[in-house]
Short mmCIF file of C-alpha atoms in Angstrom, two decimals:
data_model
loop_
_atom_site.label_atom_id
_atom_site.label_comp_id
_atom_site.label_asym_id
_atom_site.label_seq_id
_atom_site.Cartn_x
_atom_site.Cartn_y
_atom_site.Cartn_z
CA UNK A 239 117.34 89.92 152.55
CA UNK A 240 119.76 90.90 155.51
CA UNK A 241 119.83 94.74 156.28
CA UNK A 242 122.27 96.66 157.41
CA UNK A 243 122.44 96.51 161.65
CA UNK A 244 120.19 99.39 162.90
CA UNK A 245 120.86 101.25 165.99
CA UNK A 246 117.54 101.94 168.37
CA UNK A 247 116.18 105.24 167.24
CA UNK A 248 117.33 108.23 169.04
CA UNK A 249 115.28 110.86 167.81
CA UNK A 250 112.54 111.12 170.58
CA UNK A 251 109.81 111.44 168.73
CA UNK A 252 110.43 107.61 166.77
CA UNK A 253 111.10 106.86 170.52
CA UNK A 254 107.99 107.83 171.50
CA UNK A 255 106.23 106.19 168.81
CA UNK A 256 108.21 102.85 169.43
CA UNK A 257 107.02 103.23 172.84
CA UNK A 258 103.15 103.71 171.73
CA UNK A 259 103.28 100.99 169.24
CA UNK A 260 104.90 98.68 171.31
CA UNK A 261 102.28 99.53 174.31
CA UNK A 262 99.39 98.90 171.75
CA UNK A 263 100.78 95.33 170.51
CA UNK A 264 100.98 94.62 174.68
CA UNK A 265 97.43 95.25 175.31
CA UNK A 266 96.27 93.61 171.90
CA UNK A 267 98.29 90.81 172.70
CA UNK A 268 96.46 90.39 175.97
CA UNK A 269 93.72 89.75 173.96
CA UNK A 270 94.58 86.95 171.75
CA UNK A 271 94.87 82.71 172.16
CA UNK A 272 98.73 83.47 170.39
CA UNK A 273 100.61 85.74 168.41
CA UNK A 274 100.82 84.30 164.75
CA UNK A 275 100.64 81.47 162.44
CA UNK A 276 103.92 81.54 160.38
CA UNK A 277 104.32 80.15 156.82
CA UNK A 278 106.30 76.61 157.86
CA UNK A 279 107.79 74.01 156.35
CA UNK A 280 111.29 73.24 153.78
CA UNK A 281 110.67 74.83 151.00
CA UNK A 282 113.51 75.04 148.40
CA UNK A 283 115.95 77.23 146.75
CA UNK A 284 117.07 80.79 147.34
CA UNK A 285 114.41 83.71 146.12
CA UNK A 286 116.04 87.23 146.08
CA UNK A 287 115.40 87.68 142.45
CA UNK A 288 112.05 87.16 142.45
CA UNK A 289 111.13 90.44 144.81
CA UNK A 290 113.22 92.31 141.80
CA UNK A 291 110.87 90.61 139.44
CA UNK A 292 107.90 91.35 141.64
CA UNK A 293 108.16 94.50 138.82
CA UNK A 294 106.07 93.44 136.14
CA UNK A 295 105.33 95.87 132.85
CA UNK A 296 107.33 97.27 130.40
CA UNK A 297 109.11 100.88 130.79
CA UNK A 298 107.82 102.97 128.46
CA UNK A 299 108.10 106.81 128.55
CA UNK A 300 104.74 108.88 130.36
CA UNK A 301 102.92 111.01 127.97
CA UNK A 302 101.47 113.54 129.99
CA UNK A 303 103.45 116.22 132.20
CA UNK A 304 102.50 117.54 135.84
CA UNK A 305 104.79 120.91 134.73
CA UNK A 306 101.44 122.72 134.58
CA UNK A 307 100.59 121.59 138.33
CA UNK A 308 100.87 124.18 140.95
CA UNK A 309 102.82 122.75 144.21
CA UNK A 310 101.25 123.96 147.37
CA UNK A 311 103.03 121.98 149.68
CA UNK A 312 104.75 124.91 151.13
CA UNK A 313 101.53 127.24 152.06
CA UNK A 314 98.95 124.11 152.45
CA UNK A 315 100.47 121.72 155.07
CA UNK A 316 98.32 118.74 153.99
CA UNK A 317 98.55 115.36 152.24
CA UNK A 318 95.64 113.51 151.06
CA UNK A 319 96.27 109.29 150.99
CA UNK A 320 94.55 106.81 149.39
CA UNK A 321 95.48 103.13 150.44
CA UNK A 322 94.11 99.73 150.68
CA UNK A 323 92.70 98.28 153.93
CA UNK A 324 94.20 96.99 156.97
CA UNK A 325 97.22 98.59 155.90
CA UNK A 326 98.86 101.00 158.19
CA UNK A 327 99.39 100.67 161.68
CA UNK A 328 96.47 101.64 164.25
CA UNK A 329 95.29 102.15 167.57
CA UNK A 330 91.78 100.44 168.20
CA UNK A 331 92.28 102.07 171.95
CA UNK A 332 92.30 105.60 170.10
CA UNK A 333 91.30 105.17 166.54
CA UNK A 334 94.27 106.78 165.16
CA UNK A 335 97.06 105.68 163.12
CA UNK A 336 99.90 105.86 165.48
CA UNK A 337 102.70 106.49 162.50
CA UNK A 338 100.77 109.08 161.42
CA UNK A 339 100.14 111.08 164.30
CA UNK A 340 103.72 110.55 164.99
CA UNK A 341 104.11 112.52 161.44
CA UNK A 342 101.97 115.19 161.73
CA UNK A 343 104.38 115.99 164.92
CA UNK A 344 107.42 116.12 163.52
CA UNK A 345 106.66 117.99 160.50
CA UNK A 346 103.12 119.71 160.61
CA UNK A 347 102.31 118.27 157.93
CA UNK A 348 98.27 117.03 158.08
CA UNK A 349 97.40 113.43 156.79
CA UNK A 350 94.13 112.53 155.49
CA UNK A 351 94.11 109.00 155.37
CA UNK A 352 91.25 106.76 153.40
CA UNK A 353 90.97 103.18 152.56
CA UNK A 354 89.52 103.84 149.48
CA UNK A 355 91.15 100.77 147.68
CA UNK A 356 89.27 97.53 147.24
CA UNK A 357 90.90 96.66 144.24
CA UNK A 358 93.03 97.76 141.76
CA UNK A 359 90.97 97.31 138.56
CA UNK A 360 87.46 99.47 140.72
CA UNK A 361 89.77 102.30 141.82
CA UNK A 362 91.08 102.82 138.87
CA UNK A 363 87.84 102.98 137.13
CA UNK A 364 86.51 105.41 139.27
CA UNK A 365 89.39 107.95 138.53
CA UNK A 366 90.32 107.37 135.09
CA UNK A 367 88.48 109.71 133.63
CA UNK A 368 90.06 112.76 135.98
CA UNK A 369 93.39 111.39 135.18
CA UNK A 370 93.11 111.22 131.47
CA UNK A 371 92.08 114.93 131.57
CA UNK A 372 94.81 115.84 133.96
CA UNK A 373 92.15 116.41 136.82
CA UNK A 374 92.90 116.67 140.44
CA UNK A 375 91.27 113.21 142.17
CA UNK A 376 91.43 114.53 145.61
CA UNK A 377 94.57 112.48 146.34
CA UNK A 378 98.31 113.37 146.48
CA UNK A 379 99.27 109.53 147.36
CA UNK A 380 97.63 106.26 145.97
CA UNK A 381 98.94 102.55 146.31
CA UNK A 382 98.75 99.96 143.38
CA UNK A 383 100.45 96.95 142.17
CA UNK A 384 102.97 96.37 139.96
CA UNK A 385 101.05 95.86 136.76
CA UNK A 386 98.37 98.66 137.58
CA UNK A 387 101.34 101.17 138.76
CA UNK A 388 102.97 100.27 135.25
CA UNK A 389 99.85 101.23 133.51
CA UNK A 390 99.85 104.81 135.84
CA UNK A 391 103.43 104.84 134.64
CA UNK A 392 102.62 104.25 130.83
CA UNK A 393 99.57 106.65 130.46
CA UNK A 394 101.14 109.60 131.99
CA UNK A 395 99.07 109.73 135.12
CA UNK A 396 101.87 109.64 137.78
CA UNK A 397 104.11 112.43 138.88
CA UNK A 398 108.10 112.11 138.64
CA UNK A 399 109.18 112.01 142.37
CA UNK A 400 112.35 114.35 143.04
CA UNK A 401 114.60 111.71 145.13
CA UNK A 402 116.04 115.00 146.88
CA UNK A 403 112.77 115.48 149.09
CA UNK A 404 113.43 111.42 149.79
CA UNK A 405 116.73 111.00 151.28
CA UNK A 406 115.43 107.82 152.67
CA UNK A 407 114.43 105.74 149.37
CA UNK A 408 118.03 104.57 149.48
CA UNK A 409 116.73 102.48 152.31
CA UNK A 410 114.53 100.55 149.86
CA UNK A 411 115.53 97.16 149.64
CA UNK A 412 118.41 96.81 146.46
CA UNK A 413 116.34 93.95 144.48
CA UNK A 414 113.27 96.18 144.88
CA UNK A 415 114.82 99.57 142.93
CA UNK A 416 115.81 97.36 139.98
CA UNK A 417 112.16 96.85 138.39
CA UNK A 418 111.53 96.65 134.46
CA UNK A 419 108.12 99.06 134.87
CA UNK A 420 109.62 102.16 136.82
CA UNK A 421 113.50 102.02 135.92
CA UNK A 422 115.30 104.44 138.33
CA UNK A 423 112.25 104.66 140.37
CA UNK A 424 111.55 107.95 139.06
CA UNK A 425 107.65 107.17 139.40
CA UNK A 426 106.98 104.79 142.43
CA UNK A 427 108.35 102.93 145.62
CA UNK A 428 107.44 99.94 147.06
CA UNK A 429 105.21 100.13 149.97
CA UNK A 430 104.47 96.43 150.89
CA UNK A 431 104.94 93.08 149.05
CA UNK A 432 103.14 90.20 150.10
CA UNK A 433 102.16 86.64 149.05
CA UNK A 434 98.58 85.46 148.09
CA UNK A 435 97.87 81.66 149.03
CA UNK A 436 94.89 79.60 150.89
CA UNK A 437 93.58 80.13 154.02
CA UNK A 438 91.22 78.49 155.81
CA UNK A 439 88.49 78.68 159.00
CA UNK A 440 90.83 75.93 161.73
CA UNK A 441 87.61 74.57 163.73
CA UNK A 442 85.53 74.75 160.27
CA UNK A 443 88.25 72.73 158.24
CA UNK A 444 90.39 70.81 161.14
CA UNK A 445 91.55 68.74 157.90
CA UNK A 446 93.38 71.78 156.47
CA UNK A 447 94.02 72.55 152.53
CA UNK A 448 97.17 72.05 150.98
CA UNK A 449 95.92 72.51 147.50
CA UNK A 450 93.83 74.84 145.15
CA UNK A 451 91.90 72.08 144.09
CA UNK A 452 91.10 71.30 147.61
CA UNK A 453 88.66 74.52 147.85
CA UNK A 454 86.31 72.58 145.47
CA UNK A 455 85.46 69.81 147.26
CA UNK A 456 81.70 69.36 148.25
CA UNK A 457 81.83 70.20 151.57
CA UNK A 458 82.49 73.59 150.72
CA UNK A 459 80.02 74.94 148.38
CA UNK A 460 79.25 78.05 149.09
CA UNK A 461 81.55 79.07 151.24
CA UNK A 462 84.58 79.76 149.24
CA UNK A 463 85.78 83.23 148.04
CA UNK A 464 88.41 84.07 145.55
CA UNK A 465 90.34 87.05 145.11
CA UNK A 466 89.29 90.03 142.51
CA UNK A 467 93.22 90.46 141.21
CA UNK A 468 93.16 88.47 138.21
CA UNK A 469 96.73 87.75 138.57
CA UNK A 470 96.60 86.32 141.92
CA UNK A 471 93.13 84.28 141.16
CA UNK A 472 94.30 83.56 138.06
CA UNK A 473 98.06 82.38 138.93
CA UNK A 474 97.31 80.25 141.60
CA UNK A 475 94.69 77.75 139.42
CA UNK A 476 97.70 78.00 136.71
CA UNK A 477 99.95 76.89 139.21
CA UNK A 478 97.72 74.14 140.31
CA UNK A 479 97.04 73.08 136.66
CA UNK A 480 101.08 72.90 137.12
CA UNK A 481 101.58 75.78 134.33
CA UNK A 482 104.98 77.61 135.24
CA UNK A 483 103.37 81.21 135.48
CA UNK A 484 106.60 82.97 135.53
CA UNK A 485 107.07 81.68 131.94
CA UNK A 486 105.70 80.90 128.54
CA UNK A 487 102.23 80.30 128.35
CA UNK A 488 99.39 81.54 126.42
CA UNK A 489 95.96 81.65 125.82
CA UNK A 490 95.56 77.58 126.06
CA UNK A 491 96.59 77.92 129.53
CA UNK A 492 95.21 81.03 130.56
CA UNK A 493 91.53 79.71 129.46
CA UNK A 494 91.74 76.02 131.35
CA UNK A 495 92.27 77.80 134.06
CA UNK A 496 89.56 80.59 133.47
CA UNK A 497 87.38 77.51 132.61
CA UNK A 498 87.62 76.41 136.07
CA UNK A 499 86.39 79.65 137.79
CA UNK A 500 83.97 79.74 135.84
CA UNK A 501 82.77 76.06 136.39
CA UNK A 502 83.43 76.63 140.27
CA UNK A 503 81.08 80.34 140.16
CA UNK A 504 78.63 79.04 137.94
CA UNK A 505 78.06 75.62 140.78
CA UNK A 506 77.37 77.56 142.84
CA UNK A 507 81.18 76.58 145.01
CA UNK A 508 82.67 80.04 144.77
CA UNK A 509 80.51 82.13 147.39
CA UNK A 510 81.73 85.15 145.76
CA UNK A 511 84.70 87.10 144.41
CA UNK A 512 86.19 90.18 146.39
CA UNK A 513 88.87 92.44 147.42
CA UNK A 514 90.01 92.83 150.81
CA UNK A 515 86.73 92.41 152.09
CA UNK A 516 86.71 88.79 151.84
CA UNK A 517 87.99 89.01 155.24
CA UNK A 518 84.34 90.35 156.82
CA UNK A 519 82.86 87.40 155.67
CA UNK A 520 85.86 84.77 157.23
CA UNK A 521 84.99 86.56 160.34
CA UNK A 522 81.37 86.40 160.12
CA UNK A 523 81.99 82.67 159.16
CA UNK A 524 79.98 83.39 155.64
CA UNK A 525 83.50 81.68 153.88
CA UNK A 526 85.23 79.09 155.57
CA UNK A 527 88.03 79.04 152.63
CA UNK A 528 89.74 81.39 150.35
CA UNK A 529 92.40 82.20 148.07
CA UNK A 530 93.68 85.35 150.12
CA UNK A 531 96.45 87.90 150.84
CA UNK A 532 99.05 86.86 153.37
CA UNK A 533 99.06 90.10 155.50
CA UNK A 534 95.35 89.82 155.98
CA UNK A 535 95.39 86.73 157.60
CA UNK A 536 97.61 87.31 159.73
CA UNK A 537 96.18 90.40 161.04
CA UNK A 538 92.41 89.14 161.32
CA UNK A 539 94.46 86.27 163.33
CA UNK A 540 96.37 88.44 165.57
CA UNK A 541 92.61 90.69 166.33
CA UNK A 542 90.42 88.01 166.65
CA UNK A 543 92.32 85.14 168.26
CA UNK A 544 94.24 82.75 165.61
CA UNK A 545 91.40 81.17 164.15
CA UNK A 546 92.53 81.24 160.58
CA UNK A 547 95.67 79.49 158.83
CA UNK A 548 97.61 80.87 155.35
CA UNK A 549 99.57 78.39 153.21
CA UNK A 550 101.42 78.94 150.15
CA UNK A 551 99.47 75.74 148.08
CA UNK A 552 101.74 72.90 147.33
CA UNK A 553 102.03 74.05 143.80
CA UNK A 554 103.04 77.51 145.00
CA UNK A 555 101.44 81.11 145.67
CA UNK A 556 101.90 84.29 143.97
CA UNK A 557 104.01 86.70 144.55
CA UNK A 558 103.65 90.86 144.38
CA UNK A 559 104.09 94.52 145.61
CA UNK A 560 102.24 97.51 146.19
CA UNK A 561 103.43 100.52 145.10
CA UNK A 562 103.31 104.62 146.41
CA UNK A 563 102.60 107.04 143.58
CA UNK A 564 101.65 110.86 143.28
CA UNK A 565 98.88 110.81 140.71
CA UNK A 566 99.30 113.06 137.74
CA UNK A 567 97.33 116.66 139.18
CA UNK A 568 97.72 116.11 143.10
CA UNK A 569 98.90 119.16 144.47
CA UNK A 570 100.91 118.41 147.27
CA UNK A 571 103.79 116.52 145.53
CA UNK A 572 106.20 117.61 148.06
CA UNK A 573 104.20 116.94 151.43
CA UNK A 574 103.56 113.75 150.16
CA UNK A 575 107.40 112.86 149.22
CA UNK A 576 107.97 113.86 152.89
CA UNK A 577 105.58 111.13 153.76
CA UNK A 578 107.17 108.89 151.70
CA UNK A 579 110.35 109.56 152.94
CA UNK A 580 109.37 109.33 156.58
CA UNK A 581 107.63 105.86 156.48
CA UNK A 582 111.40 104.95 154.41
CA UNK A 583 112.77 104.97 158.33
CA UNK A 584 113.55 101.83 159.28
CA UNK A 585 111.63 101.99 162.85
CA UNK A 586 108.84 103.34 161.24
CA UNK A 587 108.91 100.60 158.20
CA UNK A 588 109.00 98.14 161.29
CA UNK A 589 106.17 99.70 163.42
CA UNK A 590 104.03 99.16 159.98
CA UNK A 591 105.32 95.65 159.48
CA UNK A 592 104.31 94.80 163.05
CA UNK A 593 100.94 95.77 162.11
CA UNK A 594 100.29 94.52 158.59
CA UNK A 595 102.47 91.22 158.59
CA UNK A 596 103.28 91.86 154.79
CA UNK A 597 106.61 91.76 153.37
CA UNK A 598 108.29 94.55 154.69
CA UNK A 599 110.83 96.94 151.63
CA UNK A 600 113.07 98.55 153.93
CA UNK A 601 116.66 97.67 154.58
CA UNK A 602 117.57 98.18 157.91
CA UNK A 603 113.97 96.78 159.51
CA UNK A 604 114.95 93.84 160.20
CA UNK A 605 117.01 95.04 163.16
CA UNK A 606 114.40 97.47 163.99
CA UNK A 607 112.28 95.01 164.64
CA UNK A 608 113.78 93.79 167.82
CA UNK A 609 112.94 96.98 169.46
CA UNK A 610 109.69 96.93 168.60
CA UNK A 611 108.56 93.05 169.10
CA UNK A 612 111.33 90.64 169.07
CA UNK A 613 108.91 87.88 168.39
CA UNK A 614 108.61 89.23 164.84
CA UNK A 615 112.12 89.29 163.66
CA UNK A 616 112.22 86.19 162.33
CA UNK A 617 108.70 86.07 161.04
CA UNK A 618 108.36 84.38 157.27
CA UNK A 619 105.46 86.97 156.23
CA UNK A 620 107.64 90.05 156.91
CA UNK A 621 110.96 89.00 156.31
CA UNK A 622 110.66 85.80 154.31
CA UNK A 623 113.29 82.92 154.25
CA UNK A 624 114.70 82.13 150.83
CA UNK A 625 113.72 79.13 151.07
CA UNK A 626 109.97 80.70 151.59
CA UNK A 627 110.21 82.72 148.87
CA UNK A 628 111.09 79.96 146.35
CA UNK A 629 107.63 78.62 146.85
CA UNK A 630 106.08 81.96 145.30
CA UNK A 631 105.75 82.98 141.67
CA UNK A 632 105.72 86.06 140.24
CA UNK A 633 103.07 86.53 137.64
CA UNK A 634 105.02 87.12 134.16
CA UNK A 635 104.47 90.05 132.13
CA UNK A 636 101.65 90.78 129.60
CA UNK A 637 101.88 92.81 126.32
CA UNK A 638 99.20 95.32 126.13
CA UNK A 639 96.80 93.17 124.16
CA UNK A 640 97.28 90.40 126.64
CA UNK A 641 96.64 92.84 129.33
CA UNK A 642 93.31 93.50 127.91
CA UNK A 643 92.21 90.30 126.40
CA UNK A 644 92.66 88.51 129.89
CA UNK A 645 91.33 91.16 132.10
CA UNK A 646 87.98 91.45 130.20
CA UNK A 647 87.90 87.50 130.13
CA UNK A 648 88.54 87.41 133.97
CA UNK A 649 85.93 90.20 134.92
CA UNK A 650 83.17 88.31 132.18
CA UNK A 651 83.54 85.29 134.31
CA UNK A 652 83.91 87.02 137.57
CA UNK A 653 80.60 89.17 136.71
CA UNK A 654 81.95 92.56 137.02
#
């Protein structure tokens, strides 16, 4: 990955907001033991191919239409958001989302912004039905992964996006616009990709983990958690069982490794199984190890004084990006492709990478970086190495019955 060299921003207003974010990271910083752990370590081969293949799914052709959808956009200056937490830049001084605000500024255009998203298997569930009857869910924007933005994709329930309202998603990163579930990007862009791996409590486990298997050793019952996404879960015990989870396996492999979550819930050693709340319960020291999202880590880290560390395990991590969609009846298609295209600026891409630590899509924020916090140019979470991203897998792609068989499996076992 090595964008194009970036000017610093000119327009005043991205300026300004360079200025606020990097004020806000200053007086953070002032707060914190040190800046960052960084993945570390020689790791291997080169890994531009696998963010292409972080697309997972099938293209298959939508089978609804959002022709009968009325576009208010132009009278109704609003955007409704749905995305994931600890995801988007913000101000604890303020409680605002500093990109945002910055936004609304330049183009009037109001943001309501919810972290709605736990997981992607809950949210869905909870507007399936509205989609499936071509229903308005009260968002214009929502973020899922690969596989569940395929399934949007393959139902009908996402909006064509009209490239002319975003200029910018040229910017997106060339490995990322080639992806087998969204060909052309008609449908989605990448907002973050990120790893999943182990983390761990430092003063709790001074020992450190360098394997799955490590989390189910004795001292730890009870105070392990493990992730909700099936595939990241799921892939990382596969990798540890040494199956190659890019490739051909099957139900033999999928169900030793479902056998051991089920052994390591049923002991009692898995404390529970969660989205991205697992994190309230590292800080309240209720889990001193978990199998856990990259980005999170380092954030908690960075807020509450480097206390945790994130490792891809020895066998390797997983691999996977988030995706920005219009859902099938949201009414402000074209406010929210002006969003889309706005947070497609490389300075603004960077401000949110200096926030989130996940991998970062946008050509051209690499350089942006440096005016925004030098220190994070050559960080391995937001602009990974390929040597880095050879240690992570990208979970290969099930048929339909697959899809179905394994997810009720996983959620059986998982109790939900």
């Amino acid at each position: 990955m090595t964008p194009h060299r970036m000017q610093p921003p000119e327009d005043p207003m991205l300026q300004e907001l360079v200025r606020q974010a990097t004020a806000a990271r200053a007086q953070a910083a002032a707060r914190t033991v040190s800046r960052r752990t960084v993945l570390g370590g020689a790791l291997g081969i080169g890994g531009a191919a696998l963010l292409a293949a972080c697309g997972t799914g099938g293209t298959t052709s939508p089978t609804a239409s959002a022709a009968a959808v009325k576009d208010v956009s132009d009278t109704d200056k609003t955007v409704h958001w749905a995305n994931w937490t600890l995801y988007l830049d913000y101000d604890d001084k303020t409680k605002t989302y500093p990109t945002l605000e910055a936004f609304t500024k330049q183009t009037g255009i109001k943001v309501t912004y919810a972290e709605d998203i736990d997981d992607n298997n809950t949210y869905f569930g909870k507007i399936q039905a509205q989609l499936s009857n071509h229903q308005d869910i009260g968002q214009d924007i929502v973020v899922f992964t690969d596989w569940m933005a395929s399934r949007m994709i393959r139902l009908g329930y996402a909006q064509k996006l009209d490239h002319a309202n975003i200029p910018n998603w040229k910017n997106l990163l060339p490995d990322l616009q080639k992806v087998d579930f969204d060909n052309g990007r008609n449908y989605s862009l990448t907002w973050q990709s990120g790893f999943a791996g182990i983390a761990w409590t430092k003063d709790k486990v001074p020992g450190g983990i360098g394997t799955v298997s490590d989390l189910w050793k004795p001292e730890f019952k009870g105070r392990i958690e493990v992730l909700s996404e099936m595939r990241d879960t799921m892939g990382l015990i596969m990798l540890d069982q040494g199956v190659d989870i890019t490739g051909k396996w099957g139900d033999n492999e999928f169900n030793a490794a479902l056998d051991v979550l089920k052994a390591q819930i049923s002991s009692g050693q898995i404390r529970q199984v969660k989205g991205n709340s697992y994190k309230e319960d590292l800080i309240s020291g209720d889990a001193v190890a978990v199998i856990g999202w990259s980005g999170d880590i380092t954030q908690i880290n960075f807020e509450q004084g480097d206390k945790w560390e994130f490792k891809l395990p020895e066998a390797g991590g997983t691999l996977w990006s988030d995706n920005l969609m219009v859902p099938i009846a949201a009414t402000h298609k074209k406010n929210a492709e002006t969003l889309m295209n706005y947070y497609y600026e490389p300075e603004v891409a960077a401000t949110v990478a200096a926030y989130v630590n996940y991998i970062c899509p946008v050509e051209g924020a690499k350089e942006a970086m440096a005016s925004i916090d030098s220190t994070l140019v050559d960080n391995e979470l937001i602009f990974p190495s390929a040597s880095t991203l050879a240690k992570a897998h990208v979970f290969r792609t099930l048929t339909s019955d697959e899809e179905t068989r394994y997810n009720k499996a996983f959620l059986a076992v998982i109790g939900a």
